[in-house]
CSV table of C-alpha atoms in Angstrom, one decimal:
chain,number,residue,atom,x,y,z
A,1,UNK,CA,69.8,76.1,87.9
A,2,UNK,CA,68.7,79.7,88.4
A,3,UNK,CA,71.0,80.0,91.4
A,4,UNK,CA,73.9,78.5,89.5
A,5,UNK,CA,73.3,80.9,86.6
A,6,UNK,CA,73.2,83.8,89.0
A,7,UNK,CA,76.5,82.7,90.6
A,8,UNK,CA,78.1,82.3,87.2
A,9,UNK,CA,76.9,85.8,86.2
A,10,UNK,CA,78.4,87.3,89.4
A,11,UNK,CA,81.7,85.6,88.7
A,12,UNK,CA,81.7,87.0,85.2
A,13,UNK,CA,80.9,90.5,86.4
A,14,UNK,CA,83.7,90.4,89.0
A,15,UNK,CA,86.1,89.1,86.4
A,16,UNK,CA,85.2,91.9,84.0
A,17,UNK,CA,85.4,94.5,86.7
A,18,UNK,CA,88.8,93.2,87.8
A,19,UNK,CA,90.1,93.3,84.2
A,20,UNK,CA,88.8,96.8,83.7
A,21,UNK,CA,90.5,98.1,86.8
A,22,UNK,CA,93.8,96.4,86.2
A,23,UNK,CA,96.4,99.0,85.4
A,24,UNK,CA,98.7,98.6,82.4
A,25,UNK,CA,102.4,97.8,82.8
A,26,UNK,CA,105.1,96.6,80.4
A,27,UNK,CA,104.9,93.0,79.5
A,28,UNK,CA,108.2,92.8,77.6
A,29,UNK,CA,111.6,94.4,77.5
A,30,UNK,CA,111.5,98.2,77.5
A,31,UNK,CA,113.3,99.8,74.5
A,32,UNK,CA,114.7,103.3,74.8
A,33,UNK,CA,115.3,104.4,71.2
A,34,UNK,CA,118.2,106.9,70.6
A,35,UNK,CA,117.6,108.2,67.1
A,36,UNK,CA,121.4,108.9,66.7
A,37,UNK,CA,124.8,107.3,67.2
A,38,UNK,CA,126.2,106.5,70.6
A,39,UNK,CA,127.7,109.5,72.4
A,40,UNK,CA,125.3,112.3,71.4
A,41,UNK,CA,122.7,114.0,73.5
A,42,UNK,CA,119.8,111.7,72.6
A,43,UNK,CA,121.9,108.6,73.4
A,44,UNK,CA,123.2,110.1,76.6
A,45,UNK,CA,119.6,110.8,77.7
A,46,UNK,CA,118.5,107.3,77.0
A,47,UNK,CA,121.4,105.8,78.9
A,48,UNK,CA,120.8,108.1,81.8
A,49,UNK,CA,117.1,107.2,81.9
A,50,UNK,CA,118.1,103.5,81.6
A,51,UNK,CA,120.4,103.7,84.6
A,52,UNK,CA,117.9,105.7,86.8
A,53,UNK,CA,115.0,103.4,86.0
A,54,UNK,CA,117.2,100.3,86.7
A,55,UNK,CA,119.1,101.5,89.7
A,56,UNK,CA,116.0,102.8,91.4
A,57,UNK,CA,113.9,99.7,90.5
A,58,UNK,CA,111.2,101.8,89.0
A,59,UNK,CA,110.2,99.2,86.3
A,60,UNK,CA,109.9,95.5,86.5
A,61,UNK,CA,111.2,94.7,83.0
A,62,UNK,CA,114.7,95.0,81.5
A,63,UNK,CA,115.5,98.3,79.9
A,64,UNK,CA,117.7,98.5,76.8
A,65,UNK,CA,119.0,101.3,74.6
A,66,UNK,CA,118.7,100.9,70.9
A,67,UNK,CA,120.5,103.3,68.5
A,68,UNK,CA,118.8,104.1,65.3
A,69,UNK,CA,120.8,106.9,63.6
A,70,UNK,CA,119.9,108.7,60.4
A,71,UNK,CA,117.8,111.5,59.0
A,72,UNK,CA,118.2,113.9,61.8
A,73,UNK,CA,116.2,111.6,64.1
A,74,UNK,CA,113.7,110.5,61.4
A,75,UNK,CA,115.1,106.9,61.2
A,76,UNK,CA,114.6,106.2,64.9
A,77,UNK,CA,111.3,108.1,65.1
A,78,UNK,CA,109.9,106.1,62.1
A,79,UNK,CA,110.9,102.9,63.9
A,80,UNK,CA,108.9,104.1,66.9
A,81,UNK,CA,106.0,105.1,64.7
A,82,UNK,CA,105.7,101.5,63.6
A,83,UNK,CA,105.1,100.3,67.2
A,84,UNK,CA,101.5,101.7,67.4
A,85,UNK,CA,99.9,101.0,70.7
A,86,UNK,CA,102.9,99.3,72.3
A,87,UNK,CA,103.9,101.1,75.5
A,88,UNK,CA,107.2,99.4,75.9
A,89,UNK,CA,108.8,101.5,73.1
A,90,UNK,CA,110.0,105.0,73.9
A,91,UNK,CA,112.3,107.4,72.0
A,92,UNK,CA,114.4,110.4,72.9
A,93,UNK,CA,113.3,113.6,71.3
A,94,UNK,CA,114.0,117.4,71.4
A,95,UNK,CA,113.2,120.6,69.5
A,96,UNK,CA,114.2,118.9,66.3
A,97,UNK,CA,110.9,117.0,66.3
A,98,UNK,CA,109.3,120.4,65.5
A,99,UNK,CA,112.1,122.1,63.6
A,100,UNK,CA,112.7,119.3,61.1
A,101,UNK,CA,109.1,119.5,60.0
A,102,UNK,CA,108.8,123.3,59.9
A,103,UNK,CA,112.0,123.5,57.8
A,104,UNK,CA,110.7,120.8,55.4
A,105,UNK,CA,113.3,118.2,56.4
A,106,UNK,CA,110.8,115.7,57.7
A,107,UNK,CA,107.0,115.0,57.5
A,108,UNK,CA,107.0,113.8,61.1
A,109,UNK,CA,105.5,115.9,63.9
A,110,UNK,CA,104.8,115.3,67.5
A,111,UNK,CA,101.2,114.5,66.5
A,112,UNK,CA,102.5,111.2,65.0
A,113,UNK,CA,103.5,110.1,68.5
A,114,UNK,CA,102.4,110.1,72.1
A,115,UNK,CA,104.2,112.9,74.1
A,116,UNK,CA,105.4,111.3,77.4
A,117,UNK,CA,107.7,113.7,79.1
A,118,UNK,CA,110.3,116.5,78.9
A,119,UNK,CA,113.2,115.5,81.2
A,120,UNK,CA,116.2,117.7,81.1
A,121,UNK,CA,117.6,120.8,79.6
A,122,UNK,CA,120.8,122.7,78.8
A,123,UNK,CA,120.9,126.5,78.5
A,124,UNK,CA,121.9,128.8,75.7
A,125,UNK,CA,124.1,131.9,76.2
A,126,UNK,CA,125.0,135.1,74.5
A,127,UNK,CA,128.6,135.9,74.7
A,128,UNK,CA,130.9,138.8,73.4
A,129,UNK,CA,134.5,139.6,73.4
A,130,UNK,CA,136.1,140.3,76.7
A,131,UNK,CA,136.9,143.9,75.8
A,132,UNK,CA,133.5,144.4,74.2
A,133,UNK,CA,131.6,147.6,75.3
A,134,UNK,CA,128.4,145.6,75.7
A,135,UNK,CA,127.8,144.5,79.2
A,136,UNK,CA,124.1,143.5,78.9
A,137,UNK,CA,121.8,142.0,76.3
A,138,UNK,CA,120.1,145.3,75.9
A,139,UNK,CA,123.5,147.0,75.1
A,140,UNK,CA,124.1,144.4,72.4
A,141,UNK,CA,120.7,144.8,70.7
A,142,UNK,CA,120.9,148.6,70.9
A,143,UNK,CA,124.1,148.3,68.9
A,144,UNK,CA,122.4,145.9,66.4
A,145,UNK,CA,119.4,148.2,66.1
A,146,UNK,CA,121.7,151.2,65.3
A,147,UNK,CA,123.8,149.3,62.7
A,148,UNK,CA,123.1,145.6,62.1
A,149,UNK,CA,125.9,145.1,59.6
A,150,UNK,CA,128.5,146.2,62.2
A,151,UNK,CA,127.6,143.5,64.6
A,152,UNK,CA,128.1,140.1,63.0
A,153,UNK,CA,126.8,137.3,65.2
A,154,UNK,CA,128.3,133.8,65.1
A,155,UNK,CA,125.9,130.8,65.1
A,156,UNK,CA,126.3,127.2,64.2
A,157,UNK,CA,126.1,124.6,62.8
A,158,UNK,CA,123.1,125.9,60.8
A,159,UNK,CA,120.3,128.4,60.8
A,160,UNK,CA,117.0,127.3,62.2
A,161,UNK,CA,118.4,125.5,65.2
A,162,UNK,CA,117.9,126.3,68.9
A,163,UNK,CA,120.7,128.8,69.2
A,164,UNK,CA,119.5,130.7,66.1
A,165,UNK,CA,115.9,130.7,67.3
A,166,UNK,CA,116.6,132.1,70.8
A,167,UNK,CA,118.5,135.0,69.3
A,168,UNK,CA,115.5,135.7,67.0
A,169,UNK,CA,113.3,135.7,70.0
A,170,UNK,CA,115.6,138.1,71.8
A,171,UNK,CA,115.6,140.4,68.8
A,172,UNK,CA,111.8,140.6,68.8
A,173,UNK,CA,111.7,141.2,72.5
A,174,UNK,CA,114.2,144.0,72.1
A,175,UNK,CA,112.4,145.7,69.2
A,176,UNK,CA,114.9,144.6,66.6
A,177,UNK,CA,113.7,143.1,63.2
A,178,UNK,CA,115.0,139.5,63.3
A,179,UNK,CA,115.5,139.6,59.5
A,180,UNK,CA,118.0,142.4,59.9
A,181,UNK,CA,120.6,140.5,62.0
A,182,UNK,CA,123.9,139.6,60.3
A,183,UNK,CA,124.5,136.0,61.1
A,184,UNK,CA,127.7,134.3,60.2
A,185,UNK,CA,127.1,130.5,60.1
A,186,UNK,CA,129.9,128.1,61.3
A,187,UNK,CA,129.2,124.5,60.4
A,188,UNK,CA,131.7,123.4,63.0
A,189,UNK,CA,129.6,125.1,65.7
A,190,UNK,CA,131.5,125.9,68.9
A,191,UNK,CA,134.9,124.6,67.6
A,192,UNK,CA,134.8,127.3,65.0
A,193,UNK,CA,132.7,130.0,66.7
A,194,UNK,CA,134.9,130.4,69.7
A,195,UNK,CA,138.1,131.1,67.7
A,196,UNK,CA,136.1,133.4,65.4
A,197,UNK,CA,134.9,135.5,68.4
A,198,UNK,CA,138.3,135.6,70.0
A,199,UNK,CA,139.8,136.6,66.7
A,200,UNK,CA,137.3,139.4,66.2
A,201,UNK,CA,135.7,137.9,63.1
A,202,UNK,CA,132.3,138.1,64.9
A,203,UNK,CA,131.2,140.5,67.6
A,204,UNK,CA,128.9,138.2,69.5
A,205,UNK,CA,127.7,134.7,69.5
A,206,UNK,CA,124.6,132.7,70.6
A,207,UNK,CA,125.8,129.3,71.7
A,208,UNK,CA,125.3,126.5,74.3
A,209,UNK,CA,126.6,127.7,77.6
A,210,UNK,CA,128.9,124.6,78.0
A,211,UNK,CA,130.8,125.6,74.9
A,212,UNK,CA,131.9,128.9,76.2
A,213,UNK,CA,131.8,128.5,80.0
A,214,UNK,CA,135.6,127.8,80.4
A,215,UNK,CA,136.5,130.8,78.2
A,216,UNK,CA,134.2,133.0,80.3
A,217,UNK,CA,135.8,131.7,83.5
A,218,UNK,CA,139.3,132.3,82.1
A,219,UNK,CA,138.4,135.9,81.2
A,220,UNK,CA,138.9,135.4,77.5
A,221,UNK,CA,135.2,136.2,76.6
A,222,UNK,CA,132.2,137.4,78.5
A,223,UNK,CA,128.8,135.7,78.8
A,224,UNK,CA,126.2,138.6,79.0
A,225,UNK,CA,123.1,136.5,79.4
A,226,UNK,CA,121.7,133.0,79.6
A,227,UNK,CA,118.3,131.5,78.6
A,228,UNK,CA,117.4,130.1,82.0
A,229,UNK,CA,114.6,131.4,84.2
A,230,UNK,CA,117.2,132.7,86.8
A,231,UNK,CA,120.9,133.2,87.3
A,232,UNK,CA,122.7,129.9,87.3
A,233,UNK,CA,124.4,130.6,90.6
A,234,UNK,CA,126.3,127.3,90.8
A,235,UNK,CA,128.1,127.5,87.5
A,236,UNK,CA,127.7,131.1,86.2
A,237,UNK,CA,127.5,133.4,89.2
A,238,UNK,CA,127.0,137.1,88.5
A,239,UNK,CA,125.5,136.6,85.1
A,240,UNK,CA,121.8,137.4,85.0
A,241,UNK,CA,119.4,135.5,82.8
A,242,UNK,CA,117.7,137.2,79.9
A,243,UNK,CA,114.5,137.4,82.0
A,244,UNK,CA,116.3,139.0,84.9
A,245,UNK,CA,117.5,141.6,82.5
A,246,UNK,CA,113.9,142.5,81.6
A,247,UNK,CA,113.7,140.4,78.4
A,248,UNK,CA,110.9,137.9,78.7
A,249,UNK,CA,112.6,135.1,77.0
A,250,UNK,CA,113.2,131.7,78.6
A,251,UNK,CA,114.5,129.1,76.2
A,252,UNK,CA,115.4,125.6,77.3
A,253,UNK,CA,117.5,123.4,75.0
A,254,UNK,CA,115.5,120.4,76.2
A,255,UNK,CA,115.3,116.7,75.6
A,256,UNK,CA,112.5,114.4,76.4
A,257,UNK,CA,110.7,111.2,75.7
A,258,UNK,CA,107.9,110.3,73.2
A,259,UNK,CA,105.9,107.1,73.0
A,260,UNK,CA,104.5,105.2,70.0
A,261,UNK,CA,101.3,106.4,68.5
A,262,UNK,CA,98.0,105.3,69.9
A,263,UNK,CA,98.9,104.7,73.5
A,264,UNK,CA,96.0,104.3,75.9
A,265,UNK,CA,95.3,106.5,78.9
A,266,UNK,CA,96.5,103.7,81.2
A,267,UNK,CA,99.8,103.4,79.3
A,268,UNK,CA,100.4,107.2,79.5
A,269,UNK,CA,99.5,107.1,83.2
A,270,UNK,CA,102.0,104.4,83.8
A,271,UNK,CA,104.8,106.4,82.4
A,272,UNK,CA,103.7,109.6,84.1
A,273,UNK,CA,103.9,107.8,87.4
A,274,UNK,CA,107.3,106.3,86.6
A,275,UNK,CA,108.9,109.4,85.3
A,276,UNK,CA,107.5,111.7,88.0
A,277,UNK,CA,109.1,109.3,90.6
A,278,UNK,CA,112.4,109.0,88.6
A,279,UNK,CA,113.1,112.8,88.5
A,280,UNK,CA,112.9,113.0,92.3
A,281,UNK,CA,115.5,110.2,92.9
A,282,UNK,CA,119.0,110.9,94.0
A,283,UNK,CA,120.3,108.8,91.2
A,284,UNK,CA,118.7,111.0,88.5
A,285,UNK,CA,119.7,114.2,90.3
A,286,UNK,CA,123.3,113.0,90.6
A,287,UNK,CA,123.5,111.9,86.9
A,288,UNK,CA,122.1,115.3,85.8
A,289,UNK,CA,124.7,117.2,87.9
A,290,UNK,CA,127.6,115.1,86.6
A,291,UNK,CA,126.5,115.9,83.0
A,292,UNK,CA,125.9,119.6,83.6
A,293,UNK,CA,122.2,119.2,82.8
A,294,UNK,CA,119.2,120.8,84.6
A,295,UNK,CA,116.0,119.0,85.5
A,296,UNK,CA,113.1,120.1,83.1
A,297,UNK,CA,110.3,117.7,83.9
A,298,UNK,CA,106.9,118.0,82.2
A,299,UNK,CA,104.4,115.2,82.4
A,300,UNK,CA,102.5,114.0,79.3
A,301,UNK,CA,99.8,116.6,79.3
A,302,UNK,CA,102.2,119.5,80.1
A,303,UNK,CA,104.6,118.4,77.5
A,304,UNK,CA,101.9,118.1,74.8
A,305,UNK,CA,100.8,121.7,75.6
A,306,UNK,CA,104.4,122.9,75.5
A,307,UNK,CA,105.0,121.3,72.1
A,308,UNK,CA,101.9,122.9,70.7
A,309,UNK,CA,102.8,126.3,72.0
A,310,UNK,CA,106.5,126.2,70.8
A,311,UNK,CA,105.6,124.9,67.4
A,312,UNK,CA,103.4,127.9,66.8
A,313,UNK,CA,106.1,130.3,68.0
A,314,UNK,CA,108.8,128.7,65.9
A,315,UNK,CA,106.6,128.7,62.9
A,316,UNK,CA,106.1,132.5,63.2
A,317,UNK,CA,109.8,133.1,63.7
A,318,UNK,CA,111.0,131.0,60.9
A,319,UNK,CA,108.4,132.5,58.5
A,320,UNK,CA,109.4,136.0,59.5
A,321,UNK,CA,113.1,135.5,58.6
A,322,UNK,CA,112.3,133.6,55.4
A,323,UNK,CA,113.5,130.1,56.4
A,324,UNK,CA,109.9,128.7,56.2
A,325,UNK,CA,108.0,129.6,53.1
């Protein structure tokens, strides 16, 4: 009996050890939640991730995209929040997860979820009229410093977004009081800003590069700087980044993935492994190139630290210009 008992105990110990060492993986269909309608940036990210994961056989379960529009992302994110501990549910996110909270539009923050990864970015540009005397970002801010009211700057669709924030950061870095800048807000964003700049109604704009790239190439306006780390030689040759112009501002217009709250270390590790492999595949790289996106991968730990740092910086900027009380 003693021998039998000892054998049973060993079997139990091995079984327990095996269960403890088993790594987590999805046990049901994986949902990628796009907190917006089809066709927008979050939806495009989810469908790009879906294709890359499927085509490269990086996951064993089916991957579906579920659109949950409303509330500037809050509807989809609240749906994810209700999936506590379930690693099969992921949602697209961006700077708005921070800004909506800081501006009082939502109670949700990244602390309500499990940061998983930053994946891609677009870049933001500063552009002026083609015949403008300002050739560099420094030239522009010297003019603003001398007479802010004479240099109206077009921004859209609202204050407090990425475009607005990068210009505030540029102002601080150039010794200009961010609160002194004369912004003209265009709710129609690029569709209204570009004609306004070409018509002389504003003297400069801060805007997504894709929205002014063709006008720049056609010689109708001039991009004088971009928020990337280095010159975007493939698409914008000859235009230095802000950082290359001596202004220490790098500002990605990023999108990424968050998980449900309460995910375990094993669940996070699973997705770290999957996404670190995904961003190195030719499928992912080709999809990004076709969309005009740049890779901007951060694993879970890196992304959490990034979100913490940027939240503090945005809090200070928005408070300084009176948008956050």
